[in-house]
Amino acid sequence: QVQLVETGGGLVQPGGSLRLSCAASGIIFGTSALDWYRQAPGKERELVASIKPFGNTNYVDSVKGRFTISRDNAKNTQYLQMNNLKPEDTAVYYCHARGVALDTMRSFDAWGQGTLVTVSS
């Protein structure tokens, strides 16, 4: 069974940092494409950062230079390091993965449960 479990959200002051983690199970992690999305109140969900199996990364312009996506294939975990946070970064953050499931050896597309990040003084 494919499962993504997020941790690390919370309340932080502007200029502060947080690190989100997303632990995966039931997937072939090393060959999966991994992403972080966010959804702010009243807005559509947007793609924040992506990392491919070989480590290529992409970011939405609004977080470039502040956020870093990474993966630890040995721990089946992806991360989003968020520095210099701004109030406009306030949102529910979701991890997302696409790849092959271990039990079926078929493709999957899965989401984490979401974690709230609030940037406020």
PDB file of C-alpha atoms in Angstrom:
ATOM      1  CA  GLN A   1       0.000   0.000   0.000  1.00  0.00           C
ATOM      2  CA  VAL A   2       1.367   3.385  -1.015  1.00  0.00           C
ATOM      3  CA  GLN A   3       1.553   5.881   1.816  1.00  0.00           C
ATOM      4  CA  LEU A   4       3.083   9.342   2.201  1.00  0.00           C
ATOM      5  CA  VAL A   5       3.291  10.837   5.703  1.00  0.00           C
ATOM      6  CA  GLU A   6       4.243  14.456   6.202  1.00  0.00           C
ATOM      7  CA  THR A   7       5.689  16.137   9.268  1.00  0.00           C
ATOM      8  CA  GLY A   8       7.200  19.489  10.096  1.00  0.00           C
ATOM      9  CA  GLY A   9       4.589  22.184   9.641  1.00  0.00           C
ATOM     10  CA  GLY A  10       3.800  24.857  12.198  1.00  0.00           C
ATOM     11  CA  LEU A  11       3.847  28.526  13.064  1.00  0.00           C
ATOM     12  CA  VAL A  12       6.941  30.564  12.272  1.00  0.00           C
ATOM     13  CA  GLN A  13       7.741  34.267  12.240  1.00  0.00           C
ATOM     14  CA  PRO A  14       8.600  36.048   9.007  1.00  0.00           C
ATOM     15  CA  GLY A  15      12.236  35.426   8.126  1.00  0.00           C
ATOM     16  CA  GLY A  16      12.231  32.111   9.949  1.00  0.00           C
ATOM     17  CA  SER A  17      12.829  28.587   8.689  1.00  0.00           C
ATOM     18  CA  LEU A  18      11.034  25.258   8.667  1.00  0.00           C
ATOM     19  CA  ARG A  19      11.820  21.865   7.236  1.00  0.00           C
ATOM     20  CA  LEU A  20       9.046  19.622   5.971  1.00  0.00           C
ATOM     21  CA  SER A  21       9.554  15.871   5.685  1.00  0.00           C
ATOM     22  CA  CYS A  22       7.576  13.281   3.745  1.00  0.00           C
ATOM     23  CA  ALA A  23       8.215   9.619   4.488  1.00  0.00           C
ATOM     24  CA  ALA A  24       7.099   7.182   1.811  1.00  0.00           C
ATOM     25  CA  SER A  25       6.272   3.504   2.054  1.00  0.00           C
ATOM     26  CA  GLY A  26       5.124   0.917  -0.438  1.00  0.00           C
ATOM     27  CA  ILE A  27       6.937   2.440  -3.400  1.00  0.00           C
ATOM     28  CA  ILE A  28      10.179   2.086  -5.317  1.00  0.00           C
ATOM     29  CA  PHE A  29      11.426   5.372  -3.920  1.00  0.00           C
ATOM     30  CA  GLY A  30      14.649   5.795  -5.845  1.00  0.00           C
ATOM     31  CA  THR A  31      12.917   5.932  -9.228  1.00  0.00           C
ATOM     32  CA  SER A  32       9.957   8.068  -8.141  1.00  0.00           C
ATOM     33  CA  ALA A  33       9.409  11.681  -9.139  1.00  0.00           C
ATOM     34  CA  LEU A  34       8.758  13.790  -6.040  1.00  0.00           C
ATOM     35  CA  ASP A  35       7.080  17.166  -5.586  1.00  0.00           C
ATOM     36  CA  TRP A  36       5.821  19.627  -3.003  1.00  0.00           C
ATOM     37  CA  TYR A  37       2.612  21.547  -3.624  1.00  0.00           C
ATOM     38  CA  ARG A  38       0.858  24.143  -1.510  1.00  0.00           C
ATOM     39  CA  GLN A  39      -2.629  25.564  -1.272  1.00  0.00           C
ATOM     40  CA  ALA A  40      -3.283  28.899   0.359  1.00  0.00           C
ATOM     41  CA  PRO A  41      -6.770  29.870   1.597  1.00  0.00           C
ATOM     42  CA  GLY A  42      -8.989  30.759  -1.342  1.00  0.00           C
ATOM     43  CA  LYS A  43      -6.366  29.833  -3.914  1.00  0.00           C
ATOM     44  CA  GLU A  44      -5.691  26.890  -6.175  1.00  0.00           C
ATOM     45  CA  ARG A  45      -3.060  24.302  -5.323  1.00  0.00           C
ATOM     46  CA  GLU A  46       0.282  25.214  -6.881  1.00  0.00           C
ATOM     47  CA  LEU A  47       3.453  23.286  -7.570  1.00  0.00           C
ATOM     48  CA  VAL A  48       6.262  24.609  -5.377  1.00  0.00           C
ATOM     49  CA  ALA A  49       9.232  22.322  -6.091  1.00  0.00           C
ATOM     50  CA  SER A  50      10.094  19.102  -7.889  1.00  0.00           C
ATOM     51  CA  ILE A  51      12.969  16.643  -7.779  1.00  0.00           C
ATOM     52  CA  LYS A  52      13.552  13.899 -10.302  1.00  0.00           C
ATOM     53  CA  PRO A  53      15.109  10.488  -9.566  1.00  0.00           C
ATOM     54  CA  PHE A  54      18.577  11.677 -10.551  1.00  0.00           C
ATOM     55  CA  GLY A  55      18.291  14.849  -8.489  1.00  0.00           C
ATOM     56  CA  ASN A  56      17.253  17.482 -11.037  1.00  0.00           C
ATOM     57  CA  THR A  57      15.208  20.146  -9.283  1.00  0.00           C
ATOM     58  CA  ASN A  58      12.757  22.857 -10.294  1.00  0.00           C
ATOM     59  CA  TYR A  59      11.098  25.620  -8.287  1.00  0.00           C
ATOM     60  CA  VAL A  60       8.293  28.099  -8.718  1.00  0.00           C
ATOM     61  CA  ASP A  61       9.779  31.586  -9.110  1.00  0.00           C
ATOM     62  CA  SER A  62       8.366  32.848  -5.804  1.00  0.00           C
ATOM     63  CA  VAL A  63      10.476  30.413  -3.730  1.00  0.00           C
ATOM     64  CA  LYS A  64      13.715  30.283  -5.741  1.00  0.00           C
ATOM     65  CA  GLY A  65      16.697  30.981  -3.519  1.00  0.00           C
ATOM     66  CA  ARG A  66      14.664  30.394  -0.342  1.00  0.00           C
ATOM     67  CA  PHE A  67      13.365  26.809  -0.587  1.00  0.00           C
ATOM     68  CA  THR A  68      15.342  23.632  -1.241  1.00  0.00           C
ATOM     69  CA  ILE A  69      13.848  20.271  -2.153  1.00  0.00           C
ATOM     70  CA  SER A  70      15.911  17.161  -1.483  1.00  0.00           C
ATOM     71  CA  ARG A  71      15.569  13.409  -1.202  1.00  0.00           C
ATOM     72  CA  ASP A  72      17.208  10.681   0.859  1.00  0.00           C
ATOM     73  CA  ASN A  73      16.718   7.461  -1.048  1.00  0.00           C
ATOM     74  CA  ALA A  74      18.115   5.397   1.835  1.00  0.00           C
ATOM     75  CA  LYS A  75      15.386   6.720   4.147  1.00  0.00           C
ATOM     76  CA  ASN A  76      12.581   6.863   1.549  1.00  0.00           C
ATOM     77  CA  THR A  77      12.061  10.469   2.543  1.00  0.00           C
ATOM     78  CA  GLN A  78      11.825  13.782   0.743  1.00  0.00           C
ATOM     79  CA  TYR A  79      12.333  17.168   2.343  1.00  0.00           C
ATOM     80  CA  LEU A  80      11.486  20.798   1.763  1.00  0.00           C
ATOM     81  CA  GLN A  81      13.807  23.217   3.540  1.00  0.00           C
ATOM     82  CA  MET A  82      12.124  26.618   3.706  1.00  0.00           C
ATOM     83  CA  ASN A  83      14.209  29.653   4.664  1.00  0.00           C
ATOM     84  CA  ASN A  84      13.396  33.347   4.878  1.00  0.00           C
ATOM     85  CA  LEU A  85       9.716  32.550   5.089  1.00  0.00           C
ATOM     86  CA  LYS A  86       7.196  35.219   4.193  1.00  0.00           C
ATOM     87  CA  PRO A  87       3.530  35.628   5.164  1.00  0.00           C
ATOM     88  CA  GLU A  88       2.572  34.786   1.591  1.00  0.00           C
ATOM     89  CA  ASP A  89       4.110  31.338   2.081  1.00  0.00           C
ATOM     90  CA  THR A  90       1.273  30.514   4.480  1.00  0.00           C
ATOM     91  CA  ALA A  91      -0.523  27.464   3.093  1.00  0.00           C
ATOM     92  CA  VAL A  92      -1.175  23.779   3.502  1.00  0.00           C
ATOM     93  CA  TYR A  93       1.789  21.971   1.995  1.00  0.00           C
ATOM     94  CA  TYR A  94       1.373  18.581   0.334  1.00  0.00           C
ATOM     95  CA  CYS A  95       4.001  16.113  -0.775  1.00  0.00           C
ATOM     96  CA  HIS A  96       3.326  14.211  -3.972  1.00  0.00           C
ATOM     97  CA  ALA A  97       4.969  11.226  -5.606  1.00  0.00           C
ATOM     98  CA  ARG A  98       4.678   9.329  -8.886  1.00  0.00           C
ATOM     99  CA  GLY A  99       6.354   6.033  -9.628  1.00  0.00           C
ATOM    100  CA  VAL A 100       5.909   2.289  -9.217  1.00  0.00           C
ATOM    101  CA  ALA A 101       4.165   0.656  -6.267  1.00  0.00           C
ATOM    102  CA  LEU A 102       5.937  -2.281  -4.629  1.00  0.00           C
ATOM    103  CA  ASP A 103       2.870  -4.485  -4.178  1.00  0.00           C
ATOM    104  CA  THR A 104       1.423  -4.182  -7.681  1.00  0.00           C
ATOM    105  CA  MET A 105       4.526  -3.149  -9.664  1.00  0.00           C
ATOM    106  CA  ARG A 106       2.183  -0.691 -11.396  1.00  0.00           C
ATOM    107  CA  SER A 107       2.327   3.070 -11.608  1.00  0.00           C
ATOM    108  CA  PHE A 108       0.899   5.166  -8.789  1.00  0.00           C
ATOM    109  CA  ASP A 109       0.197   8.816  -8.126  1.00  0.00           C
ATOM    110  CA  ALA A 110      -0.085   9.616  -4.413  1.00  0.00           C
ATOM    111  CA  TRP A 111      -0.461  12.577  -2.053  1.00  0.00           C
ATOM    112  CA  GLY A 112       0.437  13.191   1.551  1.00  0.00           C
ATOM    113  CA  GLN A 113      -2.199  14.338   4.035  1.00  0.00           C
ATOM    114  CA  GLY A 114      -0.988  17.938   4.061  1.00  0.00           C
ATOM    115  CA  THR A 115       0.670  20.006   6.754  1.00  0.00           C
ATOM    116  CA  LEU A 116      -0.140  23.600   7.642  1.00  0.00           C
ATOM    117  CA  VAL A 117       2.593  26.223   7.524  1.00  0.00           C
ATOM    118  CA  THR A 118       1.666  29.591   9.003  1.00  0.00           C
ATOM    119  CA  VAL A 119       4.040  32.531   8.687  1.00  0.00           C
ATOM    120  CA  SER A 120       3.001  35.312  11.016  1.00  0.00           C
ATOM    121  CA  SER A 121       4.372  37.636  13.654  1.00  0.00           C
TER     122      SER A 121
END
